[in-house]
PDB file of N, CA and C in Angstrom:
ATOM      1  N   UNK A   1     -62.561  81.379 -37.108  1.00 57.00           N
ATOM      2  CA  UNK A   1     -62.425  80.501 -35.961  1.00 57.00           C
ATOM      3  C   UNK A   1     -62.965  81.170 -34.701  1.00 57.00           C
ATOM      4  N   UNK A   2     -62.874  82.450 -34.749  1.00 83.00           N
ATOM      5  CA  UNK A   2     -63.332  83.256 -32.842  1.00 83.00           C
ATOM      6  C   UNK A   2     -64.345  83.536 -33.308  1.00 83.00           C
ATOM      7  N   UNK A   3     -65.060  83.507 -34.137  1.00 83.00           N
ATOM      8  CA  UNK A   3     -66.245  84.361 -34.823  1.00 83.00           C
ATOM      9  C   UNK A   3     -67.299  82.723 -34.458  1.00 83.00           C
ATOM     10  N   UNK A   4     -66.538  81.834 -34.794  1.00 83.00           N
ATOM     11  CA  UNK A   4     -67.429  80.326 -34.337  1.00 83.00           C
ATOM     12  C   UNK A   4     -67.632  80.126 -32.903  1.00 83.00           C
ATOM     13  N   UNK A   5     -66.268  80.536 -32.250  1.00 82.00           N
ATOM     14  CA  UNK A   5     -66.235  80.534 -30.308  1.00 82.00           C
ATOM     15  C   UNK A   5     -67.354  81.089 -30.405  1.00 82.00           C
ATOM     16  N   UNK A   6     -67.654  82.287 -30.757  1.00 83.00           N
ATOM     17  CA  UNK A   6     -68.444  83.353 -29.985  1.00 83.00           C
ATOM     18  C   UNK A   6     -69.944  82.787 -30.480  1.00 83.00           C
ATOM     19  N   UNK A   7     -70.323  82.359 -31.981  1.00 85.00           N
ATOM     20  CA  UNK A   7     -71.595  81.531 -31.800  1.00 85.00           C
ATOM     21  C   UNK A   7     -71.799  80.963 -31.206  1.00 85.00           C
ATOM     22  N   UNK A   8     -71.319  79.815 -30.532  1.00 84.00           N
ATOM     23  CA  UNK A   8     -71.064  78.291 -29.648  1.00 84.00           C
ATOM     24  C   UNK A   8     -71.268  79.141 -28.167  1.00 84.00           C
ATOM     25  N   UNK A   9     -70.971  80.348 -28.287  1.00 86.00           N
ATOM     26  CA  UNK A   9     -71.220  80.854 -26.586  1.00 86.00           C
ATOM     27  C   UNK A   9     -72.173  81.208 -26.727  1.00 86.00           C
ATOM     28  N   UNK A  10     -73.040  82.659 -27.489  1.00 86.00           N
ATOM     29  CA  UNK A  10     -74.006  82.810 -27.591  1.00 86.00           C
ATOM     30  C   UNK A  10     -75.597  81.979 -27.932  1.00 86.00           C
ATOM     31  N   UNK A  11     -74.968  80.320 -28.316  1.00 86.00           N
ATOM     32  CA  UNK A  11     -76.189  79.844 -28.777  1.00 86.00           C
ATOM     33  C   UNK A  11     -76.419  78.889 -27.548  1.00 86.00           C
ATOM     34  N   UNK A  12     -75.546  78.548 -26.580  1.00 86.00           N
ATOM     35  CA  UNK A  12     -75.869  78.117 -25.461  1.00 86.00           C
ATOM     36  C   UNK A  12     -76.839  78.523 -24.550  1.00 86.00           C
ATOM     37  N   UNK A  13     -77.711  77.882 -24.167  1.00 89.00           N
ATOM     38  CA  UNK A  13     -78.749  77.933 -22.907  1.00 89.00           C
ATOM     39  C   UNK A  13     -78.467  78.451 -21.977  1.00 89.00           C
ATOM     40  N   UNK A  14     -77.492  77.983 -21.072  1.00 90.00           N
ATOM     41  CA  UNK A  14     -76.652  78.255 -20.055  1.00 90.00           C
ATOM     42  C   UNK A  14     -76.039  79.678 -20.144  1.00 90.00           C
ATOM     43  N   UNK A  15     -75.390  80.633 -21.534  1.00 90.00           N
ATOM     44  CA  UNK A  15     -75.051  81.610 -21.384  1.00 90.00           C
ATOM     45  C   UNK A  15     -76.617  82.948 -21.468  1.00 90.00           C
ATOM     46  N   UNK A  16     -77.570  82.369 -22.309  1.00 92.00           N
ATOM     47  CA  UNK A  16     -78.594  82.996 -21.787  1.00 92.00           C
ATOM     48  C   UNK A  16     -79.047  82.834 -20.676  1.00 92.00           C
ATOM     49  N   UNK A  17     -79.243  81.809 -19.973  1.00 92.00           N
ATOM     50  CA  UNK A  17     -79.560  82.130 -18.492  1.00 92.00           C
ATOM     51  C   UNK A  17     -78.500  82.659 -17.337  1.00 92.00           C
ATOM     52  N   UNK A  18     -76.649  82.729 -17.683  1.00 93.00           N
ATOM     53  CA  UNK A  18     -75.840  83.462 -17.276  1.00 93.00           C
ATOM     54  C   UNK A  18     -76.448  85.210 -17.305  1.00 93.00           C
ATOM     55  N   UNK A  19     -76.718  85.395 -18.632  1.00 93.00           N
ATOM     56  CA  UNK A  19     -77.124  86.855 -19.022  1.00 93.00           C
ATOM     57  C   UNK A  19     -78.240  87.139 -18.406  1.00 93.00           C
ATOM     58  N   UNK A  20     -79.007  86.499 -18.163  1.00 94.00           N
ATOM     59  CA  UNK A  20     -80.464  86.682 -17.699  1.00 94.00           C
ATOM     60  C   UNK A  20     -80.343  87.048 -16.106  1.00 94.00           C
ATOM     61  N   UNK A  21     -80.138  86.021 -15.799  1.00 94.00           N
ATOM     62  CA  UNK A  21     -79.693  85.890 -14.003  1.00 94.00           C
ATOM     63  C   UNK A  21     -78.271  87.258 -13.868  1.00 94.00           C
ATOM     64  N   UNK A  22     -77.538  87.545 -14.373  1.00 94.00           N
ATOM     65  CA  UNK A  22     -76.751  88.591 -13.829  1.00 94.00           C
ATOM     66  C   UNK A  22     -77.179  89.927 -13.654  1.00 94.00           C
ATOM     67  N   UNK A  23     -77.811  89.874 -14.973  1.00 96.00           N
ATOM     68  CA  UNK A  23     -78.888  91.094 -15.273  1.00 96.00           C
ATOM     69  C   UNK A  23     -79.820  91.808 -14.294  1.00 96.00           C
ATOM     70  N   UNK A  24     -80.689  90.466 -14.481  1.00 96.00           N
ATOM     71  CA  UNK A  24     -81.931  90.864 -13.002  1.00 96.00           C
ATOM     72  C   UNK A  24     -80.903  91.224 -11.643  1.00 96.00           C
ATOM     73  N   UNK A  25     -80.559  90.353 -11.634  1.00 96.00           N
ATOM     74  CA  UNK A  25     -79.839  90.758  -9.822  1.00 96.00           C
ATOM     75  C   UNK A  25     -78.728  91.365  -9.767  1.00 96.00           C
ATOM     76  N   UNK A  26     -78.246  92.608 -11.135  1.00 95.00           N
ATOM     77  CA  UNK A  26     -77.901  93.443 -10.717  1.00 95.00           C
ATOM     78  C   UNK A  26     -78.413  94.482 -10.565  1.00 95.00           C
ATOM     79  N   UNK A  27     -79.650  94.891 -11.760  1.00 97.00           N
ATOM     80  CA  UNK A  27     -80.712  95.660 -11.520  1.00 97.00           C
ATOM     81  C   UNK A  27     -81.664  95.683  -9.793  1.00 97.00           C
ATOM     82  N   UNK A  28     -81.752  94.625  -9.259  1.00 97.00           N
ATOM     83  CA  UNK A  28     -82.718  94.309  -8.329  1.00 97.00           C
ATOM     84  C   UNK A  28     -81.558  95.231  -7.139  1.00 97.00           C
ATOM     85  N   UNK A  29     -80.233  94.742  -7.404  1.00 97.00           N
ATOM     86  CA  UNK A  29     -79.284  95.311  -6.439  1.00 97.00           C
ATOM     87  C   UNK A  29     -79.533  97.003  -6.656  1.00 97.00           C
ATOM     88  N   UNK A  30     -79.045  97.282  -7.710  1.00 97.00           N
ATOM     89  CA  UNK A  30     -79.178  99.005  -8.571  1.00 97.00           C
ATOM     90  C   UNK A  30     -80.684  99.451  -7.873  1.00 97.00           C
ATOM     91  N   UNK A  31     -81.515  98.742  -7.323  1.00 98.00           N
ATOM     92  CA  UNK A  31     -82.904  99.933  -7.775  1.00 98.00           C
ATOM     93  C   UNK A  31     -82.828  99.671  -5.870  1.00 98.00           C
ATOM     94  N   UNK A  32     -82.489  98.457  -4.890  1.00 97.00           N
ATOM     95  CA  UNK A  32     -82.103  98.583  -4.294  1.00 97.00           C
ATOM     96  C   UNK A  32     -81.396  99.850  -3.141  1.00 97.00           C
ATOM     97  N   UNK A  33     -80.431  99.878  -3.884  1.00 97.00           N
ATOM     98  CA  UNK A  33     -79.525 101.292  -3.514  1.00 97.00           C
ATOM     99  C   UNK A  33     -80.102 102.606  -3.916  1.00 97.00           C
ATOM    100  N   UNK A  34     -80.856 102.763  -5.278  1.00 97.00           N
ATOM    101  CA  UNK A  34     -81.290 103.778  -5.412  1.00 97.00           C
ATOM    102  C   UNK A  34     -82.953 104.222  -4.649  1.00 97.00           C
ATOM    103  N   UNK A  35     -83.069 103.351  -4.161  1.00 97.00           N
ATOM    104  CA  UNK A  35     -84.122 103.402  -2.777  1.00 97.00           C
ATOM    105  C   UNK A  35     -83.984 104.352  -1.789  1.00 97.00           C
ATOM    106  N   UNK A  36     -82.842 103.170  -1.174  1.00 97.00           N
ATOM    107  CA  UNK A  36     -81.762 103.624  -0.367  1.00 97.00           C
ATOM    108  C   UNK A  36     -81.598 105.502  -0.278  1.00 97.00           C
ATOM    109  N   UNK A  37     -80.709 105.224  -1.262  1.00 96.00           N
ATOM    110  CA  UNK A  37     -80.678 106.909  -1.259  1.00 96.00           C
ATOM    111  C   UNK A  37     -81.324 108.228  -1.950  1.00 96.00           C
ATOM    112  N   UNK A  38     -82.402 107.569  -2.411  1.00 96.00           N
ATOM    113  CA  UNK A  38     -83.460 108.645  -2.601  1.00 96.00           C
ATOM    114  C   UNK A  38     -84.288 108.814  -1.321  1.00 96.00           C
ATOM    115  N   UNK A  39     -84.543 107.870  -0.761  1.00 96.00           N
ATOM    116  CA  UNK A  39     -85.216 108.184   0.667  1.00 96.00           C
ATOM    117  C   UNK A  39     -84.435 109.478   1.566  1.00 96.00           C
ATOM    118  N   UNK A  40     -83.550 108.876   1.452  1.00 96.00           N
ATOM    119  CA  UNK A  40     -82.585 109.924   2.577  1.00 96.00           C
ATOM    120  C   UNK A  40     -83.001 111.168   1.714  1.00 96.00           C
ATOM    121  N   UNK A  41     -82.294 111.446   0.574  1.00 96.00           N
ATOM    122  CA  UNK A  41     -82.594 112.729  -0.100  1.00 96.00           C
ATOM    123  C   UNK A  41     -84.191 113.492   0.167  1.00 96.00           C
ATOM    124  N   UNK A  42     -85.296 112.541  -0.081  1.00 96.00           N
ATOM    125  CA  UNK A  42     -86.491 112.978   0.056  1.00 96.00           C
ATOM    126  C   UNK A  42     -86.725 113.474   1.648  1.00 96.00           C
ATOM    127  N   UNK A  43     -86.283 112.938   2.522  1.00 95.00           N
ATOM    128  CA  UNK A  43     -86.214 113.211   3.676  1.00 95.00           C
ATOM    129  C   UNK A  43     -85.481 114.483   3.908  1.00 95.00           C
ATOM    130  N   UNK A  44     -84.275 114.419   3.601  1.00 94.00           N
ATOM    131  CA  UNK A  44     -83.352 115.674   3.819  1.00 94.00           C
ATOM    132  C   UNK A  44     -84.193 117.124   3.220  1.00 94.00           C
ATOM    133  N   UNK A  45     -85.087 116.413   1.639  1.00 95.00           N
ATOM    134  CA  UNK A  45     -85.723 117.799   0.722  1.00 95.00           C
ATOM    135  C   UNK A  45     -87.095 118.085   2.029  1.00 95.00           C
ATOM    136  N   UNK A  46     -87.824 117.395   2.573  1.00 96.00           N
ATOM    137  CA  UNK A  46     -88.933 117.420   2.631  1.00 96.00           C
ATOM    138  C   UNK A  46     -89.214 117.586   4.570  1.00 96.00           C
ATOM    139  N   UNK A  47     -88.108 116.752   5.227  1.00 93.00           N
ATOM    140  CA  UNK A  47     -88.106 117.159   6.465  1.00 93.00           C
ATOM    141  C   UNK A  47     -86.621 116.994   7.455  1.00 93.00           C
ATOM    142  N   UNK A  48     -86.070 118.056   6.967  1.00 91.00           N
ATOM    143  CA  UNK A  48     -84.723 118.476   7.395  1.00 91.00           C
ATOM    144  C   UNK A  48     -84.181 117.764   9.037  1.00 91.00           C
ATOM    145  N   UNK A  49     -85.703 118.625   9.960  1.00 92.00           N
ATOM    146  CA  UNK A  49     -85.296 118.758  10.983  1.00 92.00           C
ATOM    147  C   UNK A  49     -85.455 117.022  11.744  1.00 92.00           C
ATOM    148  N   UNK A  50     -86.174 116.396  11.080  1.00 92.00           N
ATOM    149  CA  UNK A  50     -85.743 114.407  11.324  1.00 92.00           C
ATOM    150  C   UNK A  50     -84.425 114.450  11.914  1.00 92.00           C
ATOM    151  N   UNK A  51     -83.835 114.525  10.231  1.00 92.00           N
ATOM    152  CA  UNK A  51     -81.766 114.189  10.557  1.00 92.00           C
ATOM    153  C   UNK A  51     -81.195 114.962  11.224  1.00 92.00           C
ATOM    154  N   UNK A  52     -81.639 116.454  11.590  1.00 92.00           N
ATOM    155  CA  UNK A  52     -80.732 117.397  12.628  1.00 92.00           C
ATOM    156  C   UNK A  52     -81.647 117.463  14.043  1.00 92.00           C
ATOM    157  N   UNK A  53     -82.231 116.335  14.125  1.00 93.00           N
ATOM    158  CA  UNK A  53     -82.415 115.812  16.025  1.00 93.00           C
ATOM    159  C   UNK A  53     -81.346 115.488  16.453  1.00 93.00           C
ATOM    160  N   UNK A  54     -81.078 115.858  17.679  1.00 94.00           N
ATOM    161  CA  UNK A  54     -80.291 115.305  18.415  1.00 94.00           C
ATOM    162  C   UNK A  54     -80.562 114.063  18.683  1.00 94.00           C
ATOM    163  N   UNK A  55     -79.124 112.808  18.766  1.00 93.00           N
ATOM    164  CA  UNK A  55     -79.327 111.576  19.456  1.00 93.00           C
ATOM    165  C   UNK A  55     -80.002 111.905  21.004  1.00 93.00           C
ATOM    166  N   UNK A  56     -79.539 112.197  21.736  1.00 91.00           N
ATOM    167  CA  UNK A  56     -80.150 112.345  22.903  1.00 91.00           C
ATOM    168  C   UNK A  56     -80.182 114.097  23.428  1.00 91.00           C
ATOM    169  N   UNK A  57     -80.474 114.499  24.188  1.00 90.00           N
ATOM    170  CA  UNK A  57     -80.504 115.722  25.086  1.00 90.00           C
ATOM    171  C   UNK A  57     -79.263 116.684  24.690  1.00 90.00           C
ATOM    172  N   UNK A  58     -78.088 115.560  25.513  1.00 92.00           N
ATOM    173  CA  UNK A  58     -76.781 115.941  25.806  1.00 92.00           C
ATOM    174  C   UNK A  58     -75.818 115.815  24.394  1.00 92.00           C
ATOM    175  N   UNK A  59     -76.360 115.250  23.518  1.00 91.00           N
ATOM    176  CA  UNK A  59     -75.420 114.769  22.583  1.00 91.00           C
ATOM    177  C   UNK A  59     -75.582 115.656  21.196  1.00 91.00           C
ATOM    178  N   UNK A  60     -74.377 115.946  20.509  1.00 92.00           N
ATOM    179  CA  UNK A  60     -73.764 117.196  19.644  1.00 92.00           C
ATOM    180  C   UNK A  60     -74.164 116.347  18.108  1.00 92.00           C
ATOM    181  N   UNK A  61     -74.257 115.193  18.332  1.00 94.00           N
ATOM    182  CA  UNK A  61     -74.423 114.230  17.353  1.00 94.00           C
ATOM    183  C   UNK A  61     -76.087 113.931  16.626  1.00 94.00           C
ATOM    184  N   UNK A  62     -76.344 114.290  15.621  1.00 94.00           N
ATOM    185  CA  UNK A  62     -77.224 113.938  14.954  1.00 94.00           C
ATOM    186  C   UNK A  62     -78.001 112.564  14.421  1.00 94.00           C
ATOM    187  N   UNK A  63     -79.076 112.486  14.096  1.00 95.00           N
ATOM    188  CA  UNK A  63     -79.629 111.257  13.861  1.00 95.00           C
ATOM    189  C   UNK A  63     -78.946 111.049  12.613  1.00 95.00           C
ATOM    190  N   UNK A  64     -78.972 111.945  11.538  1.00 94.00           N
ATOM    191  CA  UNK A  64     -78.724 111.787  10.388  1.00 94.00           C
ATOM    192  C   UNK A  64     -77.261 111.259  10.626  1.00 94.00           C
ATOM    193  N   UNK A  65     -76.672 111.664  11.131  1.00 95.00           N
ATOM    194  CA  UNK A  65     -75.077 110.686  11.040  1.00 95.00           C
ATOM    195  C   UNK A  65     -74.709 109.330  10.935  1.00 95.00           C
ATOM    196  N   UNK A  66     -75.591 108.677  12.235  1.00 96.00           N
ATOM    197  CA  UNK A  66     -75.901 107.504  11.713  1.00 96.00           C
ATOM    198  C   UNK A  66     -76.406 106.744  10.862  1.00 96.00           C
ATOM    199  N   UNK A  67     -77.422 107.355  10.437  1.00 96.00           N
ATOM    200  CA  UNK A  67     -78.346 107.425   8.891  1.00 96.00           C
ATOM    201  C   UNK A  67     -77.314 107.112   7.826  1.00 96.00           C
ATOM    202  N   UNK A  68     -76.487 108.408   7.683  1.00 95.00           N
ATOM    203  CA  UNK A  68     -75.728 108.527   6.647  1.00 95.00           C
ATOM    204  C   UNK A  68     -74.610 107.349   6.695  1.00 95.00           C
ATOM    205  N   UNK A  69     -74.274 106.764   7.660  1.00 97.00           N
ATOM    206  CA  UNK A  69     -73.229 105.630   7.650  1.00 97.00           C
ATOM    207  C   UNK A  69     -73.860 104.364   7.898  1.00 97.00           C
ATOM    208  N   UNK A  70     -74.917 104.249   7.658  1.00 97.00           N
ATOM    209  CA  UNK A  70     -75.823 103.116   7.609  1.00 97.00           C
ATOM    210  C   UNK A  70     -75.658 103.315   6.306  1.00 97.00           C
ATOM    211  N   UNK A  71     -76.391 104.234   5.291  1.00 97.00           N
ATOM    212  CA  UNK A  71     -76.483 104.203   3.839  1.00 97.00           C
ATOM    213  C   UNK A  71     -74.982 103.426   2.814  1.00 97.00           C
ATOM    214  N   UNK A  72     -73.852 104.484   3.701  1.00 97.00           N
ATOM    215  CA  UNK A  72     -72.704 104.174   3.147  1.00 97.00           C
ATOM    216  C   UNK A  72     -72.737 103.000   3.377  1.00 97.00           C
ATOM    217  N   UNK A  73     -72.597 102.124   4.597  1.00 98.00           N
ATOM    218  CA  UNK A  73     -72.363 100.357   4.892  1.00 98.00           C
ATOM    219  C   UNK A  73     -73.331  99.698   3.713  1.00 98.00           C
ATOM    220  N   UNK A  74     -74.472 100.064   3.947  1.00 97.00           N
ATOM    221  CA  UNK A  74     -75.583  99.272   3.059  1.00 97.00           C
ATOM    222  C   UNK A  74     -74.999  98.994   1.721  1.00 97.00           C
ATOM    223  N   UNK A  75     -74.217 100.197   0.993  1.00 97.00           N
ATOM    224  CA  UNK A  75     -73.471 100.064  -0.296  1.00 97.00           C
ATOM    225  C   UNK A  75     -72.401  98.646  -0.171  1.00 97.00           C
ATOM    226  N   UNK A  76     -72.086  98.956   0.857  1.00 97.00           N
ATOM    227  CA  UNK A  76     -70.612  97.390   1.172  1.00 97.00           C
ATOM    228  C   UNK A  76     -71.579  96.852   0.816  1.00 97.00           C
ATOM    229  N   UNK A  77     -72.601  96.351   1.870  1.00 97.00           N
ATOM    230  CA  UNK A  77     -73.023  95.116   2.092  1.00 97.00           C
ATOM    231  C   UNK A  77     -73.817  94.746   0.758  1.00 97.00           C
ATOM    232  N   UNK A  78     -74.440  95.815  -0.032  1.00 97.00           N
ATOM    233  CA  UNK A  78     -74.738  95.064  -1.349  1.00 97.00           C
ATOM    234  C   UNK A  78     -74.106  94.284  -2.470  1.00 97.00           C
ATOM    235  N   UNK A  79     -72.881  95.542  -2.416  1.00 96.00           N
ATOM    236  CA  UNK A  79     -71.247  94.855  -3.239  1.00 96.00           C
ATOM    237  C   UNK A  79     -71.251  93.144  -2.740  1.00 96.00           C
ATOM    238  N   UNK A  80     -71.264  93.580  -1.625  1.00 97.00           N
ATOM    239  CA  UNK A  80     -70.386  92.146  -1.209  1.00 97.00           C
ATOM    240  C   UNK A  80     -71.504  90.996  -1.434  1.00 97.00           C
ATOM    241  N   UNK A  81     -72.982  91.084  -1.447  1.00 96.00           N
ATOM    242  CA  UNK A  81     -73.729  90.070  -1.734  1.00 96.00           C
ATOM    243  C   UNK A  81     -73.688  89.930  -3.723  1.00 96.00           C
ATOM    244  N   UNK A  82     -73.250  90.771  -4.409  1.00 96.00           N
ATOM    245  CA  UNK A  82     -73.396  90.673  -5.702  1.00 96.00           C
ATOM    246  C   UNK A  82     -71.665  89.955  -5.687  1.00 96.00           C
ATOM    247  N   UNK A  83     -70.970  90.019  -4.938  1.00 96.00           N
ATOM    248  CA  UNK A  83     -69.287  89.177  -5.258  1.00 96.00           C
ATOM    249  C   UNK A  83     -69.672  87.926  -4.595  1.00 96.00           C
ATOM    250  N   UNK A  84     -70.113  87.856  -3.566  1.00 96.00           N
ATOM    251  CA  UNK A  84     -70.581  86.411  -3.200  1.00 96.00           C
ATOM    252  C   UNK A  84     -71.216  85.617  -4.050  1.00 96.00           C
ATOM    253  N   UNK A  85     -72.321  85.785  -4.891  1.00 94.00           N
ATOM    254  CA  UNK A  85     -73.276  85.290  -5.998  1.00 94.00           C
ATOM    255  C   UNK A  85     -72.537  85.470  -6.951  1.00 94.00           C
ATOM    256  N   UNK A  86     -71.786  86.186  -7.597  1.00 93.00           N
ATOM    257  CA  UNK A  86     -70.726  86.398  -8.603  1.00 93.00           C
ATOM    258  C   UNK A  86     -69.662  85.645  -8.948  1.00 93.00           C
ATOM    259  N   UNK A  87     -69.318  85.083  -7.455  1.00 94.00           N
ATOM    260  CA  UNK A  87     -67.916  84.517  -7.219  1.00 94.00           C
ATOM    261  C   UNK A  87     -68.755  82.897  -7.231  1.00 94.00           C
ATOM    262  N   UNK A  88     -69.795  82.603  -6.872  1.00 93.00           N
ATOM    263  CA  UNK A  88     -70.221  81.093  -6.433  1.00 93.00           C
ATOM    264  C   UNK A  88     -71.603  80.724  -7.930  1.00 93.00           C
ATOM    265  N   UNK A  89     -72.019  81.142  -7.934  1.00 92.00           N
ATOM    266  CA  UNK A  89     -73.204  80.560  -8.810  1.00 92.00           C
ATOM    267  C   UNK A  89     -72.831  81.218 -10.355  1.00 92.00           C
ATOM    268  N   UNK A  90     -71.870  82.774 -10.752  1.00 92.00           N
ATOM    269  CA  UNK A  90     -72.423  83.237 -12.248  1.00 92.00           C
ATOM    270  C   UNK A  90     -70.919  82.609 -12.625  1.00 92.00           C
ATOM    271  N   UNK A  91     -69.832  82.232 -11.361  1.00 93.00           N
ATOM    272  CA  UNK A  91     -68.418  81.839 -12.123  1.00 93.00           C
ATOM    273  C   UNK A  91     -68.905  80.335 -12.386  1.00 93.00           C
ATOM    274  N   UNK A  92     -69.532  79.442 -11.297  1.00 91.00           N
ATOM    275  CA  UNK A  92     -70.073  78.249 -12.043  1.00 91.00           C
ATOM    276  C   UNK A  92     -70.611  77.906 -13.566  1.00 91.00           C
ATOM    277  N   UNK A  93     -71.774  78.942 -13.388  1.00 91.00           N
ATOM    278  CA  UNK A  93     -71.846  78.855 -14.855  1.00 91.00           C
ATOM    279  C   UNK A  93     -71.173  79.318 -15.816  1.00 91.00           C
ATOM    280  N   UNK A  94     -70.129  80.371 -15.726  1.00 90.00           N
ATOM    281  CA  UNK A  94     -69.407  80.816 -17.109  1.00 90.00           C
ATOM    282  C   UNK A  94     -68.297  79.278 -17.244  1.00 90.00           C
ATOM    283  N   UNK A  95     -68.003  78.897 -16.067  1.00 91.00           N
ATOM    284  CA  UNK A  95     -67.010  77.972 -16.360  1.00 91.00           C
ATOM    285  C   UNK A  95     -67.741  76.841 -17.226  1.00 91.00           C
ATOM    286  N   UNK A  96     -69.063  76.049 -16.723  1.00 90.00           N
ATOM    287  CA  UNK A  96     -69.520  75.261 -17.694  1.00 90.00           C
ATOM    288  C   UNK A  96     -69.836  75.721 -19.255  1.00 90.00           C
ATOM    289  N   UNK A  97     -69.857  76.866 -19.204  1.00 89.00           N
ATOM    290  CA  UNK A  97     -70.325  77.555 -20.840  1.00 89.00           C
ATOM    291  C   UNK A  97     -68.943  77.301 -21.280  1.00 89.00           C
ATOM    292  N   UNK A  98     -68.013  77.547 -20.681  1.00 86.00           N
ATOM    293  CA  UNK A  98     -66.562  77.770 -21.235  1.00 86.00           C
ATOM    294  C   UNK A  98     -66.204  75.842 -21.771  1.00 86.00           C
ATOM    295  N   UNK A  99     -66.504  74.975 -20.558  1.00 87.00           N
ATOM    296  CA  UNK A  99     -66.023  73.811 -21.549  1.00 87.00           C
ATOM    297  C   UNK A  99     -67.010  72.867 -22.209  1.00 87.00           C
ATOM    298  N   UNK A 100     -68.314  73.629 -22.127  1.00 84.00           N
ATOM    299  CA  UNK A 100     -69.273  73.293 -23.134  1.00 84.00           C
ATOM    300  C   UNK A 100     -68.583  73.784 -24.931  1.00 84.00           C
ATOM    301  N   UNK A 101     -67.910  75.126 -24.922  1.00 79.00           N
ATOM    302  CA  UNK A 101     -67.719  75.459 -25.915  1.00 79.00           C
ATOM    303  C   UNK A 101     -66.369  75.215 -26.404  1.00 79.00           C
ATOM    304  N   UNK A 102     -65.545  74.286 -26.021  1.00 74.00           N
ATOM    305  CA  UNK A 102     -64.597  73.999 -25.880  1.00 74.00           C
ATOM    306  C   UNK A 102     -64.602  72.617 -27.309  1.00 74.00           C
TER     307      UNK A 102
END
């Protein structure tokens, strides 16, 4: 009987294009971030003294600081666009797969 659920899910259209579409745009998110922070790294390997400028004259504070908490936010803000699309378009479709197979 679960061995039939699970054909009836897998032979659906809709759960291949669930799989398809989650896939890509989590990868697209993943290579995204790993952009992200290989740049910084290549920067940090290749020209140090960028991130240890001073913001201004007077100031104790580095460029790279901000850098570095830009990178960290950028991580939120990707999360939160993969729960937004997660939560609105991939729960739409699991729910129709679910009473398609019903």
């Amino acid at each position: 009987m679960q061995q039939d659920l699970v054909e009836r899910i897998k032979s659906n259209p809709k759960y291949e294009e669930l799989v398809s579409k989650r896939t890509s745009f989590g990868w697209t998110l993943s290579i995204i971030m790993l952009i992200i922070y290989y740049a910084f790294i290549l920067v940090i390997a290749f020209s140090p003294s960028v991130l240890g400028t001073p913001i201004s004259d007077t100031s104790v504070i580095t460029i790279g600081i901000p850098i570095g908490v830009a990178i960290i936010i950028s991580a939120f803000i990707l999360t939160g666009i993969y729960v937004f699309r997660a939560n609105g378009e991939f729960d739409a479709l699991s729910k129709q797969i679910k009473e398609e197979a019903k």
